[in-house]
Coordinates of N, CA and C in Angstrom, one line a residue:
X1 N -60.2 113.6 -157.3 CA -59.3 112.4 -158.1 C -58.4 112.0 -157.6
X2 N -57.9 110.8 -157.9 CA -57.1 110.2 -157.4 C -55.6 109.5 -158.6
X3 N -54.7 110.1 -158.3 CA -53.2 109.3 -159.3 C -52.7 107.9 -158.5
X4 N -52.7 107.2 -159.1 CA -52.0 105.8 -159.1 C -50.9 105.6 -160.0
X5 N -49.6 105.1 -159.2 CA -48.8 104.6 -159.9 C -48.3 103.5 -159.8
X6 N -48.1 102.7 -160.2 CA -47.8 101.4 -160.3 C -46.2 101.1 -160.4
X7 N -45.6 100.3 -159.4 CA -44.0 99.4 -160.0 C -43.6 98.0 -159.6
X8 N -42.4 98.1 -159.4 CA -42.5 97.0 -159.6 C -42.4 95.4 -160.1
X9 N -42.6 96.0 -161.8 CA -42.7 95.0 -162.7 C -41.6 94.8 -163.2
X10 N -41.2 93.9 -163.9 CA -39.7 93.2 -164.6 C -40.2 91.8 -165.1
X11 N -38.8 91.3 -165.8 CA -38.5 90.0 -166.1 C -38.1 88.9 -165.0
X12 N -38.6 87.9 -164.6 CA -38.4 87.2 -163.5 C -38.5 85.7 -164.6
X13 N -37.9 84.7 -163.6 CA -37.6 83.3 -164.4 C -39.4 82.5 -164.0
X14 N -39.4 81.4 -164.4 CA -40.6 80.9 -163.2 C -40.4 80.6 -161.9
X15 N -41.7 80.2 -161.0 CA -41.2 80.0 -159.7 C -40.5 81.1 -159.3
X16 N -40.2 82.5 -160.0 CA -39.4 83.1 -158.8 C -41.0 84.1 -158.5
X17 N -40.2 85.1 -158.3 CA -41.4 86.3 -157.3 C -41.5 87.5 -157.8
X18 N -42.1 88.7 -157.1 CA -42.0 90.3 -157.8 C -43.2 90.0 -156.5
X19 N -42.8 91.4 -156.0 CA -43.6 92.5 -155.2 C -43.9 94.1 -155.9
X20 N -45.2 94.0 -156.6 CA -46.2 95.1 -157.0 C -45.5 96.0 -156.1
X21 N -45.9 97.3 -155.9 CA -46.6 98.3 -155.8 C -47.5 99.5 -156.6
X22 N -49.0 100.1 -155.6 CA -49.4 101.2 -156.2 C -49.5 102.1 -155.2
X23 N -48.8 102.9 -155.6 CA -48.8 104.5 -154.7 C -50.4 105.0 -155.2
X24 N -50.6 105.4 -154.5 CA -51.9 106.9 -154.2 C -51.4 107.8 -154.0
X25 N -52.2 109.0 -155.0 CA -52.6 110.5 -153.6 C -53.4 110.6 -153.5
X26 N -53.6 111.5 -152.7 CA -55.1 112.1 -152.2 C -55.0 111.7 -150.4
X27 N -56.1 112.5 -150.3 CA -56.0 112.1 -148.3 C -57.8 110.9 -147.9
X28 N -58.3 110.3 -149.0 CA -59.0 109.3 -148.7 C -58.6 108.7 -149.5
X29 N -57.6 108.1 -150.3 CA -57.0 106.4 -150.2 C -57.4 105.5 -149.0
X30 N -57.2 106.1 -148.5 CA -57.7 105.2 -146.7 C -58.9 104.1 -146.5
X31 N -60.0 104.7 -147.4 CA -61.5 104.7 -147.3 C -61.8 104.3 -148.8
X32 N -60.7 104.3 -149.8 CA -61.1 103.2 -151.2 C -60.9 101.3 -151.0
X33 N -61.8 100.7 -151.4 CA -61.4 99.4 -152.0 C -60.4 99.7 -153.2
X34 N -59.1 98.6 -153.0 CA -58.4 98.6 -154.0 C -58.1 97.5 -154.1
X35 N -57.8 97.7 -156.4 CA -57.8 96.5 -156.8 C -56.5 96.5 -157.9
X36 N -56.5 94.9 -157.9 CA -55.3 94.9 -159.2 C -55.8 93.7 -160.4
X37 N -55.8 94.2 -161.7 CA -56.0 93.5 -162.7 C -54.7 93.4 -163.4
X38 N -54.9 92.6 -164.9 CA -53.6 92.0 -165.7 C -54.0 92.1 -167.2
X39 N -53.6 92.2 -167.8 CA -54.1 92.5 -169.4 C -52.8 92.1 -170.2
X40 N -53.0 90.6 -170.6 CA -52.2 90.1 -171.5 C -52.4 90.3 -172.6
X41 N -51.5 90.1 -173.9 CA -51.5 90.7 -175.6 C -52.9 90.1 -175.9
X42 N -53.6 90.3 -176.7 CA -54.7 89.8 -177.3 C -55.6 89.6 -176.1
X43 N -55.5 89.9 -175.3 CA -57.0 89.3 -174.5 C -57.5 90.7 -173.1
X44 N -58.9 89.9 -172.6 CA -59.3 91.0 -172.2 C -58.5 91.3 -170.7
X45 N -58.4 92.5 -170.0 CA -58.6 93.0 -168.9 C -58.9 91.6 -168.1
X46 N -58.5 91.4 -167.3 CA -58.4 90.8 -166.2 C -58.9 91.0 -164.3
X47 N -59.9 90.5 -163.8 CA -59.5 90.3 -162.6 C -58.3 89.6 -162.0
X48 N -57.5 90.1 -160.8 CA -56.9 89.3 -159.9 C -56.8 89.3 -158.5
X49 N -56.9 90.4 -158.0 CA -57.3 90.5 -156.2 C -57.6 91.8 -155.8
X50 N -58.9 92.0 -155.2 CA -58.9 93.0 -154.3 C -59.3 93.1 -153.0
X51 N -59.0 94.3 -152.3 CA -58.9 94.6 -150.8 C -60.0 95.5 -150.5
X52 N -60.5 95.1 -149.4 CA -61.3 96.6 -149.0 C -60.8 97.8 -148.6
X53 N -61.3 98.6 -147.5 CA -60.6 99.8 -147.1 C -59.6 99.7 -146.6
X54 N -60.4 98.6 -145.2 CA -59.2 98.4 -144.0 C -58.3 97.1 -144.1
X55 N -58.5 96.6 -145.3 CA -57.7 95.5 -145.2 C -58.3 93.9 -144.9
X56 N -59.6 94.6 -144.2 CA -60.1 93.3 -143.4 C -60.5 91.8 -144.5
X57 N -60.9 92.3 -145.5 CA -61.6 91.4 -147.1 C -61.0 91.6 -147.8
X58 N -60.4 90.6 -148.9 CA -59.6 90.8 -150.2 C -60.2 89.1 -150.6
X59 N -60.3 89.7 -152.2 CA -60.6 88.2 -153.3 C -59.5 87.9 -154.0
X60 N -59.7 86.8 -154.6 CA -58.7 86.4 -155.2 C -59.3 85.5 -156.7
X61 N -58.5 86.1 -158.1 CA -58.7 85.1 -158.6 C -59.1 83.7 -158.6
X62 N -59.5 82.8 -158.7 CA -59.0 81.3 -158.7 C -57.3 81.0 -159.5
X63 N -57.1 81.9 -160.7 CA -55.9 81.3 -160.8 C -54.6 81.7 -160.9
X64 N -55.0 83.0 -159.2 CA -53.2 83.3 -158.3 C -53.9 82.7 -156.9
X65 N -55.5 82.8 -156.3 CA -55.1 82.3 -155.4 C -54.1 81.1 -155.0
X66 N -53.1 81.5 -153.4 CA -52.7 80.7 -153.1 C -50.7 81.3 -153.5
X67 N -50.5 81.6 -154.4 CA -49.4 82.3 -154.8 C -49.7 84.2 -155.2
X68 N -51.0 83.9 -155.0 CA -50.5 85.9 -154.6 C -51.1 87.0 -153.6
X69 N -51.0 87.8 -153.0 CA -51.1 88.0 -152.1 C -51.6 89.7 -152.0
X70 N -52.6 90.2 -152.0 CA -53.2 91.6 -151.4 C -52.3 92.2 -150.1
X71 N -51.8 92.8 -150.3 CA -52.1 94.0 -148.9 C -52.1 95.4 -149.1
X72 N -53.1 96.2 -148.3 CA -52.3 97.5 -148.4 C -52.1 98.3 -146.4
X73 N -51.5 99.5 -146.7 CA -51.1 100.2 -146.0 C -50.9 101.8 -146.1
X74 N -51.7 101.8 -145.2 CA -52.8 103.3 -145.3 C -52.1 104.4 -145.6
X75 N -51.0 104.1 -144.2 CA -50.5 105.4 -143.7 C -49.4 105.4 -144.6
X76 N -49.2 105.1 -145.7 CA -48.0 104.8 -147.1 C -48.8 105.5 -148.2
X77 N -50.4 105.1 -148.1 CA -51.2 105.4 -149.3 C -50.7 104.7 -150.2
X78 N -50.3 103.2 -150.1 CA -50.0 102.1 -151.1 C -50.6 101.0 -150.8
X79 N -51.0 99.7 -152.1 CA -51.1 98.9 -151.9 C -50.1 98.6 -152.7
X80 N -50.2 96.5 -152.4 CA -48.9 95.4 -152.7 C -50.1 94.4 -153.4
X81 N -48.7 94.0 -154.1 CA -49.7 92.5 -154.9 C -48.3 92.3 -154.8
X82 N -48.3 90.8 -153.8 CA -47.0 90.3 -153.6 C -47.3 88.7 -154.2
X83 N -46.4 88.6 -155.4 CA -46.5 87.5 -156.6 C -45.2 86.4 -156.4
X84 N -45.3 84.7 -155.8 CA -44.6 84.0 -155.7 C -45.3 83.1 -157.0
X85 N -44.1 81.9 -156.4 CA -44.8 81.8 -157.7 C -44.9 81.7 -158.9
X86 N -44.0 82.0 -159.8 CA -44.4 82.5 -161.1 C -45.0 81.8 -162.1
X87 N -45.8 81.6 -163.4 CA -45.9 80.9 -164.2 C -45.9 82.1 -165.4
X88 N -45.8 81.6 -166.6 CA -45.6 82.5 -167.3 C -46.9 82.8 -168.6
X89 N -47.9 82.0 -167.7 CA -49.4 82.7 -168.0 C -49.4 83.9 -167.7
X90 N -48.8 84.7 -166.6 CA -48.8 85.4 -165.4 C -48.3 86.7 -166.0
X91 N -47.3 86.2 -167.3 CA -47.0 87.7 -167.8 C -48.1 88.4 -168.6
X92 N -48.1 89.3 -168.2 CA -49.0 90.7 -168.6 C -48.8 92.1 -167.9
X93 N -49.1 93.5 -168.7 CA -49.3 94.4 -167.5 C -50.1 94.4 -166.4
X94 N -50.2 95.1 -165.4 CA -50.4 94.8 -164.2 C -51.1 96.3 -164.0
X95 N -52.4 96.4 -163.9 CA -53.1 97.8 -163.6 C -53.7 97.9 -162.1
X96 N -53.1 98.8 -160.9 CA -53.7 98.8 -160.5 C -54.9 99.7 -160.4
X97 N -56.0 99.9 -159.6 CA -57.6 100.6 -159.5 C -58.0 100.9 -158.4
X98 N -58.6 102.0 -158.0 CA -59.1 102.6 -157.3 C -61.0 102.1 -157.1
X99 N -61.7 102.4 -156.1 CA -63.4 102.3 -156.0 C -63.8 103.2 -155.4
X100 N -64.1 104.8 -156.2 CA -64.1 106.0 -155.1 C -65.3 106.1 -153.9
X101 N -66.1 104.6 -153.8 CA -67.4 104.5 -152.6 C -66.4 104.3 -151.3
X102 N -67.0 105.0 -150.1 CA -66.1 105.2 -149.2 C -67.1 104.4 -148.3
X103 N -65.5 103.1 -147.8 CA -65.4 102.5 -147.2 C -66.9 101.5 -147.1
X104 N -66.1 100.7 -148.0 CA -67.2 99.6 -148.4 C -66.6 98.6 -147.7
X105 N -67.6 97.4 -147.6 CA -67.4 96.2 -146.6 C -66.6 95.0 -147.6
X106 N -66.6 95.1 -148.8 CA -66.5 93.7 -149.3 C -65.7 94.0 -150.5
X107 N -64.4 94.5 -151.2 CA -64.0 94.6 -152.7 C -64.6 94.8 -153.7
X108 N -65.0 95.6 -154.5 CA -65.8 94.8 -156.1 C -64.8 93.7 -157.0
X109 N -64.9 93.8 -158.0 CA -64.2 92.6 -158.7 C -64.4 92.8 -160.1
X110 N -65.1 93.8 -160.5 CA -65.8 94.1 -161.9 C -65.0 94.8 -162.5
X111 N -64.2 95.2 -163.6 CA -63.4 96.2 -163.6 C -64.3 97.4 -163.9
X112 N -65.6 97.5 -164.4 CA -66.8 99.3 -164.2 C -66.9 99.3 -162.9
X113 N -66.3 98.6 -162.1 CA -66.9 99.2 -160.7 C -65.6 100.3 -160.0
X114 N -64.5 100.1 -160.5 CA -63.5 101.1 -160.5 C -63.4 102.6 -161.3
X115 N -63.1 103.4 -160.6 CA -63.1 104.7 -160.8 C -61.3 105.1 -161.4
X116 N -61.0 105.2 -160.9 CA -60.0 105.4 -160.5 C -58.4 104.5 -161.5
X117 N -57.7 104.3 -162.4 CA -56.5 103.2 -163.0 C -55.4 103.9 -162.9
X118 N -53.9 103.6 -162.6 CA -53.3 103.4 -163.2 C -52.6 103.1 -164.7
X119 N -51.1 103.4 -164.8 CA -50.9 103.4 -166.2 C -50.6 101.8 -166.5
X120 N -50.5 101.5 -165.5 CA -49.6 99.1 -165.6 C -48.0 99.4 -165.5
X121 N -47.8 98.6 -164.9 CA -46.7 97.6 -164.7 C -46.5 96.4 -165.6
X122 N -44.9 96.0 -166.6 CA -45.4 95.3 -167.0 C -44.4 94.1 -166.5
X123 N -45.1 93.2 -166.3 CA -44.7 91.3 -165.7 C -44.6 90.7 -166.7
X124 N -43.2 89.9 -166.5 CA -43.2 89.2 -167.6 C -42.4 88.1 -167.1
X125 N -42.7 86.6 -166.9 CA -42.2 85.5 -166.8 C -41.7 84.4 -167.7
X126 N -40.4 84.1 -167.8 CA -39.6 83.4 -168.7 C -39.8 82.5 -167.9
X127 N -39.8 80.8 -169.3 CA -40.0 79.6 -169.1 C -38.7 79.3 -168.9

């Protein structure tokens, strides 16, 4: 079992930056692909970014490409999402998730491919 705890959310003005962190428990974190998803009020949860176990492969949603960067520190059991040039439409609850398949080359982008989820952290971008 893996427990995930997100932090770093908050209120920021448009054009600003935030860095989200997701701390994971368990000794197998370094073998899992990790993803970030978000859910805005009244909308479905959507993919934001994903990274494979080694950090060598990443994916981004088109809406955040060039503005967000996903990274991980396996020594700290933590995955990050650096968010720059934030827009009001980025406002959502952000969730991190772990895929328990071991050492997959390409990280998944589908919600149902992830096995463990955090509780989420609120990001609000004011205009």
